mmCIF file of C-alpha atoms in Angstrom:
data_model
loop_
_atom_site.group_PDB
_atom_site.id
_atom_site.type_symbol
_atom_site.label_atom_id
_atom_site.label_comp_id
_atom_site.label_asym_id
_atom_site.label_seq_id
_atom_site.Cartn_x
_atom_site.Cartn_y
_atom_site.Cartn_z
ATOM 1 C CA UNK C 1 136.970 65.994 244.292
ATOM 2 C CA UNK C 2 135.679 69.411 242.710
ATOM 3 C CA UNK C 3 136.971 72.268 244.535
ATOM 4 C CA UNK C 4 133.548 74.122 246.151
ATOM 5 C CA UNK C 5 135.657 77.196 246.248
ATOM 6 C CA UNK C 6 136.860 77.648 242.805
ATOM 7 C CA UNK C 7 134.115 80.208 240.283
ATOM 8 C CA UNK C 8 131.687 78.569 239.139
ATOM 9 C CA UNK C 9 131.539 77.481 234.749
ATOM 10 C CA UNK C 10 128.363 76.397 233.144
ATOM 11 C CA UNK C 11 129.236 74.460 230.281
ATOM 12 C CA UNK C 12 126.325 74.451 226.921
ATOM 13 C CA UNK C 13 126.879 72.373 224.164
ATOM 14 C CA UNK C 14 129.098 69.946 226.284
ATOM 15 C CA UNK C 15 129.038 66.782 224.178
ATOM 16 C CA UNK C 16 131.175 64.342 227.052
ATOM 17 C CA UNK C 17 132.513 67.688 228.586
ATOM 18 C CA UNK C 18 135.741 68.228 227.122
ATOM 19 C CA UNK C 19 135.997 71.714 227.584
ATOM 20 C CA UNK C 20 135.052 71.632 231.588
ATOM 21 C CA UNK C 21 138.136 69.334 232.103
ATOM 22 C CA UNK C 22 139.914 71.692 230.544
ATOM 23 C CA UNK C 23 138.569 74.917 232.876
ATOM 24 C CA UNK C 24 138.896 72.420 235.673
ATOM 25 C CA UNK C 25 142.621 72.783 234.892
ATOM 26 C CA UNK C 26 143.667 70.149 237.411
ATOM 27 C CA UNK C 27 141.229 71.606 240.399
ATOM 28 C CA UNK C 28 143.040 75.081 239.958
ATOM 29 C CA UNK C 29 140.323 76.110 237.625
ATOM 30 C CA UNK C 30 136.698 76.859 237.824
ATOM 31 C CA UNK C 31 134.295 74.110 239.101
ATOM 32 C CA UNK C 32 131.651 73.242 236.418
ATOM 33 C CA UNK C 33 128.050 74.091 237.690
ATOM 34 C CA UNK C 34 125.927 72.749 235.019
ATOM 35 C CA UNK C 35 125.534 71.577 231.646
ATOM 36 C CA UNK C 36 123.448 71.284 229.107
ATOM 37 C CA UNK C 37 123.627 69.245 225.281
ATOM 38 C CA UNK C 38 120.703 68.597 222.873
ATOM 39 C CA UNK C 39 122.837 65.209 221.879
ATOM 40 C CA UNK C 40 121.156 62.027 224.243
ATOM 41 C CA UNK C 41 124.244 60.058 223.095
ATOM 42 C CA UNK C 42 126.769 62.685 223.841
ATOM 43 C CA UNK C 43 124.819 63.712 226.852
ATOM 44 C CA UNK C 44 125.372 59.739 228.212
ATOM 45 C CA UNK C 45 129.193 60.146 228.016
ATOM 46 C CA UNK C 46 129.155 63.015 230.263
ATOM 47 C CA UNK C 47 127.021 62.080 233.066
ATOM 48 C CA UNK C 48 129.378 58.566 232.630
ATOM 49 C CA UNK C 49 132.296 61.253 233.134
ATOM 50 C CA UNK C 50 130.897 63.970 234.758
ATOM 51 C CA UNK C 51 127.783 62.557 237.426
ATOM 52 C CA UNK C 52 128.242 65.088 239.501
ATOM 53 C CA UNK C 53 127.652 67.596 237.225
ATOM 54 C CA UNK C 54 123.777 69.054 236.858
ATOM 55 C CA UNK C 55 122.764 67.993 233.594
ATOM 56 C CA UNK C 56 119.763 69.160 231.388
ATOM 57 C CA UNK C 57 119.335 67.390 228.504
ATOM 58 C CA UNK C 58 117.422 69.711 225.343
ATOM 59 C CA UNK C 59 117.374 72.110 223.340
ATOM 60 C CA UNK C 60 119.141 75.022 224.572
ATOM 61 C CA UNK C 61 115.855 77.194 223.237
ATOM 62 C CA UNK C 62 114.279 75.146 225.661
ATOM 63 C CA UNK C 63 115.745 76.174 228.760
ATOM 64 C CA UNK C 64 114.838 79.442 230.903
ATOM 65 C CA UNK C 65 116.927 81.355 233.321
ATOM 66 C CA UNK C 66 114.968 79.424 235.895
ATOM 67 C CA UNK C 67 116.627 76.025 235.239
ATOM 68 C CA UNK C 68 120.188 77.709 235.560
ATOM 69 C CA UNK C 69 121.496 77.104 239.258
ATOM 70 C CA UNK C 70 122.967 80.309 241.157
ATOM 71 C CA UNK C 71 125.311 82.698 239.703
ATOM 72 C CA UNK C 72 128.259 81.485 237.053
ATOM 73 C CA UNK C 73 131.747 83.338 236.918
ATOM 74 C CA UNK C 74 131.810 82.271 233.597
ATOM 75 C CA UNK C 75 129.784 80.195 230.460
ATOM 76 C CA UNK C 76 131.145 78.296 228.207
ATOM 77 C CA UNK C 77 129.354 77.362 224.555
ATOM 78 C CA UNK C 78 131.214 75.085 221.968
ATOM 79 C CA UNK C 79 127.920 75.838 219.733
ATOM 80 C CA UNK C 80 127.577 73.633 216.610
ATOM 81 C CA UNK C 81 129.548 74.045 213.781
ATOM 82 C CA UNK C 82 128.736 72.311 210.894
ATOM 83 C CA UNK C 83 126.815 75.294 209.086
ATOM 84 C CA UNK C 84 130.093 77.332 209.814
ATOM 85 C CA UNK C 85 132.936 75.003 209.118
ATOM 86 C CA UNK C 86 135.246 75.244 205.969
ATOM 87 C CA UNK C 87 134.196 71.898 205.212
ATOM 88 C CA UNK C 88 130.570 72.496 205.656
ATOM 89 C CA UNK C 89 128.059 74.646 203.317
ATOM 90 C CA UNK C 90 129.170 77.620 205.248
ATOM 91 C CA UNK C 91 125.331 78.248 205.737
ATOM 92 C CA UNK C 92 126.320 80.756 208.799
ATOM 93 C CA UNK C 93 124.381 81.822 211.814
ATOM 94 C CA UNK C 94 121.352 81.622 210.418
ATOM 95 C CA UNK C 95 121.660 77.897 209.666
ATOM 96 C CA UNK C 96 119.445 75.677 212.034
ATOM 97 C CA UNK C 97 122.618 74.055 213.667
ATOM 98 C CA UNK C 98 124.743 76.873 214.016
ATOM 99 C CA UNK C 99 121.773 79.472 215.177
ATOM 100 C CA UNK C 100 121.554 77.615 218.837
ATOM 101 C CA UNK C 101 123.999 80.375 219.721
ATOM 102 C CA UNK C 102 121.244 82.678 219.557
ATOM 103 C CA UNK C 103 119.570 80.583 221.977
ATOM 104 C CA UNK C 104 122.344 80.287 224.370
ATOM 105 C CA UNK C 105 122.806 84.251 224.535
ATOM 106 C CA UNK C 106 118.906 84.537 224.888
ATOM 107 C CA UNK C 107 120.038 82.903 228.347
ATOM 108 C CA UNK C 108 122.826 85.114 228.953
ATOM 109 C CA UNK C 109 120.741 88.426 228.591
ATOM 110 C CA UNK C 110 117.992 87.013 230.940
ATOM 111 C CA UNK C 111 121.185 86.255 233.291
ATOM 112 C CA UNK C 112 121.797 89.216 233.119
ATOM 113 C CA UNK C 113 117.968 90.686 233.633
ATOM 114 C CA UNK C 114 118.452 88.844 236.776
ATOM 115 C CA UNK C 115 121.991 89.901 238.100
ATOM 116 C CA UNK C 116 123.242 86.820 237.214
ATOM 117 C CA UNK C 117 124.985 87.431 234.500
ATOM 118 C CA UNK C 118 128.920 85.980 234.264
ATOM 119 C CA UNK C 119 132.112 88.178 234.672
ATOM 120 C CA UNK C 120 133.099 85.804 231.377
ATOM 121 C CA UNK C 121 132.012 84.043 228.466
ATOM 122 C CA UNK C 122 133.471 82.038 225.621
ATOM 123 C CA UNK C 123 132.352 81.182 222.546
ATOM 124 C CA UNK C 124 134.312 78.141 221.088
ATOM 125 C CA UNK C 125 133.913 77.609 217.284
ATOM 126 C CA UNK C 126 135.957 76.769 214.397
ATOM 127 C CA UNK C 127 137.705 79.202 212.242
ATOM 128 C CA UNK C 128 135.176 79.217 209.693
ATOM 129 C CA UNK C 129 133.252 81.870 211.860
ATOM 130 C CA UNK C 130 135.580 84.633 210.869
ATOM 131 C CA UNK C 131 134.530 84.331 207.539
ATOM 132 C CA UNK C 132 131.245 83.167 207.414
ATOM 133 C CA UNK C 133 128.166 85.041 205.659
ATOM 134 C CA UNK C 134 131.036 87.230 204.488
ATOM 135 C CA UNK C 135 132.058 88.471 208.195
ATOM 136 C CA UNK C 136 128.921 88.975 209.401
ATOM 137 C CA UNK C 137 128.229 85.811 211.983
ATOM 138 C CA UNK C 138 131.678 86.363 213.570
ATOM 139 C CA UNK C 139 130.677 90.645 213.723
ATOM 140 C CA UNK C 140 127.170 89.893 215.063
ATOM 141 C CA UNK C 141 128.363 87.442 217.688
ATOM 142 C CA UNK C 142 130.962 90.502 218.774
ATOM 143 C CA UNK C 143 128.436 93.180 218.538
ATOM 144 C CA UNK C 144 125.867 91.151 221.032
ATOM 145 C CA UNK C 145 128.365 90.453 223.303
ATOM 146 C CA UNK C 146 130.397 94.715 223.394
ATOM 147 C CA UNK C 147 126.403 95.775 223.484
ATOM 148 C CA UNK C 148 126.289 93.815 226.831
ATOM 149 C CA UNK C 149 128.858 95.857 227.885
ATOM 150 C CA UNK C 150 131.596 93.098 228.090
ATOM 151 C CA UNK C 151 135.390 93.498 226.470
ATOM 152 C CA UNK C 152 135.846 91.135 223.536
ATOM 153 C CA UNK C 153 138.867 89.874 222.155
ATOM 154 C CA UNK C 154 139.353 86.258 220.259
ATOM 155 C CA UNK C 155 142.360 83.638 219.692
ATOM 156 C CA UNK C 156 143.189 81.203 217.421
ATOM 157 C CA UNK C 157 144.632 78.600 219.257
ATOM 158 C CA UNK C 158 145.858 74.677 217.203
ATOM 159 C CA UNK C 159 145.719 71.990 219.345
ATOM 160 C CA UNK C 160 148.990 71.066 217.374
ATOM 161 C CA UNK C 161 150.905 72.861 220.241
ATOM 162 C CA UNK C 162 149.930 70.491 223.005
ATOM 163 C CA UNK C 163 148.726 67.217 220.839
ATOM 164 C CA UNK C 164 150.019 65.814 217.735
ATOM 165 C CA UNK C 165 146.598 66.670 216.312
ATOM 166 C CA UNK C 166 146.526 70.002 213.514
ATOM 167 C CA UNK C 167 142.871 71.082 215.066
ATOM 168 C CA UNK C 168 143.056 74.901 214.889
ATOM 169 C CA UNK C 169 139.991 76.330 216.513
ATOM 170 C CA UNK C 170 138.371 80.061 217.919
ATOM 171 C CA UNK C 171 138.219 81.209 221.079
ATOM 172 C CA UNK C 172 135.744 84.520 221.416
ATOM 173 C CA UNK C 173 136.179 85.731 225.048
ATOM 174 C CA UNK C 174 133.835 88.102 226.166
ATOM 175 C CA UNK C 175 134.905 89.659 229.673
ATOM 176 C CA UNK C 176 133.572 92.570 232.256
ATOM 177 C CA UNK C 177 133.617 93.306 236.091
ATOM 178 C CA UNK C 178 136.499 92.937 238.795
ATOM 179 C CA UNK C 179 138.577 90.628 237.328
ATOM 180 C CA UNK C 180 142.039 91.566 235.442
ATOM 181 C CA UNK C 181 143.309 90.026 232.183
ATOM 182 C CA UNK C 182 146.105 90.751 230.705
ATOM 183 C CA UNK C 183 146.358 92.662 227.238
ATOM 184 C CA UNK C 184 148.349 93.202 224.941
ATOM 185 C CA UNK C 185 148.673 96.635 222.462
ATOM 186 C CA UNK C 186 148.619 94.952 219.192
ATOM 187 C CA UNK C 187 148.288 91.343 218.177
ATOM 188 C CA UNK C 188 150.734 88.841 219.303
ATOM 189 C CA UNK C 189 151.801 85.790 217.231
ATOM 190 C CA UNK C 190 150.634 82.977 217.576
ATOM 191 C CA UNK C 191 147.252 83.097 218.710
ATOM 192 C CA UNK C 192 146.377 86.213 216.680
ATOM 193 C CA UNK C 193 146.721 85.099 213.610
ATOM 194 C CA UNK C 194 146.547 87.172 210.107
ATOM 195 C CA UNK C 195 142.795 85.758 209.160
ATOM 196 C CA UNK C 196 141.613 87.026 212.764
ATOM 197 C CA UNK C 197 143.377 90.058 212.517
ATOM 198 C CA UNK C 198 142.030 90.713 209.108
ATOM 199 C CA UNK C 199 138.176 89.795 210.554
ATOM 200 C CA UNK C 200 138.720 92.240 213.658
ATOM 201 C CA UNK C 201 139.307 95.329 210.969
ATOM 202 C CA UNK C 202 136.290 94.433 209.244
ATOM 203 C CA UNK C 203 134.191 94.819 212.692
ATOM 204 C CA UNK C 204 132.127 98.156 213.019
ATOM 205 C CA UNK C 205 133.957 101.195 215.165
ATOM 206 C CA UNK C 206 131.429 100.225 218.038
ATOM 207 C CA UNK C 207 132.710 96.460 218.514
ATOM 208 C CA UNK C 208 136.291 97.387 217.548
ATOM 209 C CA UNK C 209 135.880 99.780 220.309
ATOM 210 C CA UNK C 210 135.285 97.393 223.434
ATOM 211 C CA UNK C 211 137.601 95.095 221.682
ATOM 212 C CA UNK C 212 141.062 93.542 223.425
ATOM 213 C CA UNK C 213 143.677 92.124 222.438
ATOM 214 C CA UNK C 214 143.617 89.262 225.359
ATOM 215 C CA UNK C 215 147.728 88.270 225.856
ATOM 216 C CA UNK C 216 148.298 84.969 226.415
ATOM 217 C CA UNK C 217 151.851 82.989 227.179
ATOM 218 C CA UNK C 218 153.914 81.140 224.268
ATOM 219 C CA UNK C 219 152.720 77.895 223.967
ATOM 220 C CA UNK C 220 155.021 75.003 225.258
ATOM 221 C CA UNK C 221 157.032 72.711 222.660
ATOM 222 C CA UNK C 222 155.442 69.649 221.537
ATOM 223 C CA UNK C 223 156.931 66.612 222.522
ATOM 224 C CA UNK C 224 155.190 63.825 221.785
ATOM 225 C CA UNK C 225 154.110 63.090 218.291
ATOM 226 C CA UNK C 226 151.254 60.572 216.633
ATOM 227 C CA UNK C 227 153.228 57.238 216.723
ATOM 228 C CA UNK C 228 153.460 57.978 220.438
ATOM 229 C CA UNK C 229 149.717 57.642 221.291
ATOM 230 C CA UNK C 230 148.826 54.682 218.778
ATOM 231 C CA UNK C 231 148.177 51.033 219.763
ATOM 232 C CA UNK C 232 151.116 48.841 219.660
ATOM 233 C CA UNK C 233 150.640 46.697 216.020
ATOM 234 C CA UNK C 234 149.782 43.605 217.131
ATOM 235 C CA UNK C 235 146.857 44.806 219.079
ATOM 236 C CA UNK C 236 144.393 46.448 216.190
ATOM 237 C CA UNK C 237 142.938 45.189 213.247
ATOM 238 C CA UNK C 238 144.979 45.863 209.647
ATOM 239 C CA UNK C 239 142.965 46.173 206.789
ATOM 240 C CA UNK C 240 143.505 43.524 204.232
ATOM 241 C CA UNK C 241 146.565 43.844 201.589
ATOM 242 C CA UNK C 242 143.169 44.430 199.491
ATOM 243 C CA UNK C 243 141.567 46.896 201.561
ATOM 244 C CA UNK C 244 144.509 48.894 202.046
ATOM 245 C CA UNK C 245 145.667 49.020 197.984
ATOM 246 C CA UNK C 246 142.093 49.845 197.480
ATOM 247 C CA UNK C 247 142.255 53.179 200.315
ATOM 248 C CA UNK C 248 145.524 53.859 198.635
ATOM 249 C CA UNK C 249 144.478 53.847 195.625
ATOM 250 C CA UNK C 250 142.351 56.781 196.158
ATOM 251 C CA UNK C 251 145.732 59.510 196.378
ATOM 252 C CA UNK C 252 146.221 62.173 194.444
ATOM 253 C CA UNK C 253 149.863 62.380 192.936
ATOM 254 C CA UNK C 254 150.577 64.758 195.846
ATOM 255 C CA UNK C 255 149.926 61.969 198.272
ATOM 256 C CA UNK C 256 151.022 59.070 196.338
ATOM 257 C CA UNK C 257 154.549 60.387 196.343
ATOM 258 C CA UNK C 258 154.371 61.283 199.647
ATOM 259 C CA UNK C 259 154.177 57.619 200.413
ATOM 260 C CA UNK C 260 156.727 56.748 198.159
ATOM 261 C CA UNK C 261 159.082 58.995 199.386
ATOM 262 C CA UNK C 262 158.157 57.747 203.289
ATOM 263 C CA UNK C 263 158.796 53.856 201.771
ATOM 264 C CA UNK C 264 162.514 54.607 200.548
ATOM 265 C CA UNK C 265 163.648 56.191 204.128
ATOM 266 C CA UNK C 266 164.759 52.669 205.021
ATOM 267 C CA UNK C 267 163.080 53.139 208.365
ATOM 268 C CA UNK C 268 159.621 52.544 210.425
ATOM 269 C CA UNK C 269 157.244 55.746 209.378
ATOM 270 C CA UNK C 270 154.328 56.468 210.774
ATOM 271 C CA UNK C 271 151.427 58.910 209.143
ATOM 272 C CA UNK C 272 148.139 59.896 209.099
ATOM 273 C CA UNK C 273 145.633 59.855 206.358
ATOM 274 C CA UNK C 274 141.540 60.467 205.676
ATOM 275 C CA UNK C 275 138.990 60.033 202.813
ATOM 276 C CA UNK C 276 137.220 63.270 201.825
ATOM 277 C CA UNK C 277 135.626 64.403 198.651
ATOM 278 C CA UNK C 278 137.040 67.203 197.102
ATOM 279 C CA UNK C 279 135.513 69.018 193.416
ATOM 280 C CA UNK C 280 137.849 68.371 190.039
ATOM 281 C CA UNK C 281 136.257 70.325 187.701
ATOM 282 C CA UNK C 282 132.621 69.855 187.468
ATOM 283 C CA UNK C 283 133.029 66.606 189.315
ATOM 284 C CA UNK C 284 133.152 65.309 193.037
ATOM 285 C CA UNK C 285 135.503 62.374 193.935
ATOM 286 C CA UNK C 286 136.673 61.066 197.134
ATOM 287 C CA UNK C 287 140.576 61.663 197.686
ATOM 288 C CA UNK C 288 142.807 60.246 200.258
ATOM 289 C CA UNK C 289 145.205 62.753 201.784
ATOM 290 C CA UNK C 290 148.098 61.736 203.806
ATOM 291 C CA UNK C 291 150.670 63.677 205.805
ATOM 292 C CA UNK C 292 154.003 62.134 207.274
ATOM 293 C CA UNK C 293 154.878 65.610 209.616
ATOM 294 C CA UNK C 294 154.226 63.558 213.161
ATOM 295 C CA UNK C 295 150.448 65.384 213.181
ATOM 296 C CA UNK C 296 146.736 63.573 212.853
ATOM 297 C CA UNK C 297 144.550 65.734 210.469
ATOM 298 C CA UNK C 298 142.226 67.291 212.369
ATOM 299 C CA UNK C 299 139.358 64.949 213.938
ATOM 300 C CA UNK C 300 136.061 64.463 212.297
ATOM 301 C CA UNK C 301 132.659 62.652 212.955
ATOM 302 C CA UNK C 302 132.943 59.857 210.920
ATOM 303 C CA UNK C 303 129.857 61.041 208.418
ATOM 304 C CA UNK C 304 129.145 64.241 206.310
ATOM 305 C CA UNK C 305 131.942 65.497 203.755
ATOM 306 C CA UNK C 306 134.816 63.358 205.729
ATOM 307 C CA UNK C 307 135.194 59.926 207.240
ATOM 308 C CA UNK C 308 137.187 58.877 209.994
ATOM 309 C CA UNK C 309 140.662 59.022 209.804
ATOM 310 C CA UNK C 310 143.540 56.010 208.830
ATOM 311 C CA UNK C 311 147.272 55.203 210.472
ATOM 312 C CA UNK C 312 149.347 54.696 207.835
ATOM 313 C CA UNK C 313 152.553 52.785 208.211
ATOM 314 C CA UNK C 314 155.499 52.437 205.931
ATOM 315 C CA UNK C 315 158.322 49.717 206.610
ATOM 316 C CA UNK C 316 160.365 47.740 204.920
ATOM 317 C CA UNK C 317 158.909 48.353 201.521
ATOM 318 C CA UNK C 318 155.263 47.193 202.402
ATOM 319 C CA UNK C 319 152.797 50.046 203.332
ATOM 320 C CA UNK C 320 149.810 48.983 205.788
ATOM 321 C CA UNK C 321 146.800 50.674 206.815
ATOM 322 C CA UNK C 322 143.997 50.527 209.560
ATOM 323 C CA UNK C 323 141.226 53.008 210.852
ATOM 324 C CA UNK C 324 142.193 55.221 213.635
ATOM 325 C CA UNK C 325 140.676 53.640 216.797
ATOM 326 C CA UNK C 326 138.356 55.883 219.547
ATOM 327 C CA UNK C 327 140.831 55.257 222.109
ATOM 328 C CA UNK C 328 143.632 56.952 219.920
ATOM 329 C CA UNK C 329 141.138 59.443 219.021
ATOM 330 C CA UNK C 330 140.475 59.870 222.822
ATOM 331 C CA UNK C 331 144.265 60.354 223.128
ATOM 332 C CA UNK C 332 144.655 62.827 220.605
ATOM 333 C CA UNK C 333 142.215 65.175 222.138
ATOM 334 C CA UNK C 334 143.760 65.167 225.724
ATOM 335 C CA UNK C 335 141.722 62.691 227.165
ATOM 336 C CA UNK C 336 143.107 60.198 230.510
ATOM 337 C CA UNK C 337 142.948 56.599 229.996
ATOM 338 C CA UNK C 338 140.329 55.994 232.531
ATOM 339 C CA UNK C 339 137.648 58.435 230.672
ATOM 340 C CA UNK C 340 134.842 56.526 230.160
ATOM 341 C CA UNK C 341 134.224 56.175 225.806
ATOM 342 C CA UNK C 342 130.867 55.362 224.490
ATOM 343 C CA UNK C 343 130.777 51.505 223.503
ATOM 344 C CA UNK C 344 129.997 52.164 219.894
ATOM 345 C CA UNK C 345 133.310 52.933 218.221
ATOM 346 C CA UNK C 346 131.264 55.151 215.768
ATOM 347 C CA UNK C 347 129.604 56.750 218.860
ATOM 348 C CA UNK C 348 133.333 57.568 220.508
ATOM 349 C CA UNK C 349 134.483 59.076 217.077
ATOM 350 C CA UNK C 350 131.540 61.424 217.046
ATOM 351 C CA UNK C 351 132.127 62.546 220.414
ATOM 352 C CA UNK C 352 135.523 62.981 219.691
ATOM 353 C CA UNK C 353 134.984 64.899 216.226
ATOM 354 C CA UNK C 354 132.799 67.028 217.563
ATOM 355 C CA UNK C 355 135.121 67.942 220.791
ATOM 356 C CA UNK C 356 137.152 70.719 221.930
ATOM 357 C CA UNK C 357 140.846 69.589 222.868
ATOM 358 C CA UNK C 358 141.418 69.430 226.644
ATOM 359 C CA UNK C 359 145.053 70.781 226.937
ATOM 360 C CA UNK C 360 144.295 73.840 224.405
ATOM 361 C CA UNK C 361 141.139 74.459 226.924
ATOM 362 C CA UNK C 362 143.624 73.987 230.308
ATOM 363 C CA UNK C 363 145.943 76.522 228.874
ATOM 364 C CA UNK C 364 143.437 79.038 227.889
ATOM 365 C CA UNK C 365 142.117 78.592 231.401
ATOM 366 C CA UNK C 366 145.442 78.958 233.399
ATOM 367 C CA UNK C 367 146.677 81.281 230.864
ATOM 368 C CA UNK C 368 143.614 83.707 230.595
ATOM 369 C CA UNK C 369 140.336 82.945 232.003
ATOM 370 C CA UNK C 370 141.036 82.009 235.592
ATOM 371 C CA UNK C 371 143.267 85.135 236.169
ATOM 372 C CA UNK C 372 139.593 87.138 234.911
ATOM 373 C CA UNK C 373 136.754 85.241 236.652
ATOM 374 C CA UNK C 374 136.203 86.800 240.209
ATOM 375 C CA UNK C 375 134.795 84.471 243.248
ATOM 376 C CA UNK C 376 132.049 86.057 244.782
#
């Protein structure tokens, strides 16, 4: 049951609302308010998760401060990202996709025209925003935010600390009024890492002004790694010997003697690979990368520059592969058993892809955001 006494989170851009289980931390969190996703497929898995939860289904540039319930502590937007990640065209703000920000902080400011405007907000994006149009998305999203007289800080926070997933992603956190967060006097290791550090002295002296240094604690130690959360063999399909030379067959000598060094340990080993196409020379061609380190690559939608993701297994001299399942890709971001997937295995890696990892979301909640958000 939600608790009716916890702030209140309005979550845009929710896809199947991985990001309020996270602020929901366990009912010690915020409660989530509303929602709102352009996506009708994504927007099925959360009212299947979530039917509690208000849900308007559009384009954010569609909605008015009218169709916003009450008064949030805090608003969430995991905006898109494929015009701003490293594997995109880097297109930027401007970008069709990526410009719905815009759109969701038209809604803030008219929040805020009203007296409604949160204590917090958070931007969630992928790292690619530090860089993008040269600086300049990740300096105007800053700027908007310090001119509404909030405190801005950011973290760089990789799932790989809580999940056996590398997903590194940014937090912008935008905060102003009663409540207290704590700070630190320079940047901390590991959430402020060198690239962020490098974009925050590249920020004009009126957003490096209002900006903080938000202190969050150590992450915990990992203990659970990606053979841990697959399907026991017998119960997924293999690829054919056929299939699976032919996927193979597409390493570089990097990755081809990364799986021969895994066959000659003499032992079960477990790995992770994915298809992408990468530039030699004047030429594109699709590469398969593998990694052996206990870690999935980080999750993708299964269309665009990368395709869904492979297990590969190495034992006793044979090496086998299959396609990563939903349910393992549910897993790897955080996800219970009993949250409901999409029925279309392509649909559930979408949803997945395009998700924010529930534990990294949890900790940034417990660790930061709750501590800041004051209950009228």
């Amino acid at each position: 049951m939600p608790n009716r006494a916890a702030p209140t989170a309005f979550e845009f851009f929710c896809g199947g609302g991985l990001a309020g289980l996270g602020l929901e931390a366990g009912g010690r969190g915020f409660r989530i308010g509303f929602a709102n996703d352009l996506d009708q497929a994504k927007a099925r898995a959360f009212a299947a998760n979530h039917p509690a939860v208000p849900l308007a289904v559009g384009d954010v540039w569609g909605l008015t401060p009218a169709d916003l319930p009450g008064r949030p502590n805090l608003c969430w937007a995991s905006s898109p990202c494929q015009d701003l990640s490293l594997a995109g065209a880097r297109g930027g703000l401007e970008a069709r996709r990526s410009g719905a920000f815009w759109g969701f902080w038209r809604l803030m400011q008219g929040l805020d025209a009203e007296g409604r405007g949160p204590a917090v907000v958070v931007i969630e994006n992928v790292v690619g925003l530090l860089t993008s149009g040269g600086g300049a998305d990740f300096a105007a999203v800053c700027a908007a935010m310090a001119e509404a007289g909030y405190r801005v800080g950011a973290l760089e926070m990789d799932a790989a600390h809580w999940l056996p997933q590398s997903r590194p992603r940014l937090f912008i956190v935008a905060m102003r009024g009663k409540g207290q967060a704590p700070q630190a006097p320079a940047p901390l290791a590991p959430f402020h890492s060198s690239r962020l550090v490098a974009a925050q002295a590249r920020l004009p002296q009126a957003v490096r002004a209002a900006w903080a240094w938000w202190k969050m604690p150590p992450p915990p130690r990992r203990n659970s790694d990606l053979a841990d959360l697959l399907e026991p063999d017998e119960a997924v399909t293999w690829l054919s010997p056929e299939g699976g030379r032919a996927v193979l067959s597409l390493a570089a000598p990097l990755h081809r003697a990364r799986i021969e060094a895994a066959l000659t340990k003499g032992r079960r080993v477990v790995g992770a690979g994915f298809r992408r196409v990468r530039r030699e020379g004047q030429a594109k061609a699709q590469r398969l990368e593998v990694r052996f380190d206990g870690l999935a690559g980080c999750l993708r939608t299964p269309a665009g520059g990368s395709s869904r993701q492979y297990v590969i297994v190495c034992e006793r001299g044979e090496t086998r592969v299959r396609r990563l399942t939903g349910r393992e890709c549910a897993r790897l971001m955080g996800l219970p058993k009993d949250y409901a997937l999409p029925a279309s295995e392509t649909a559930a890696l979408k949803l997945m892809g395009d998700a924010v990892a529930v534990p990294v979301v949890r900790a940034l909640t417990e660790g930061l955001l709750r501590p800041a958000a004051r209950a009228d």
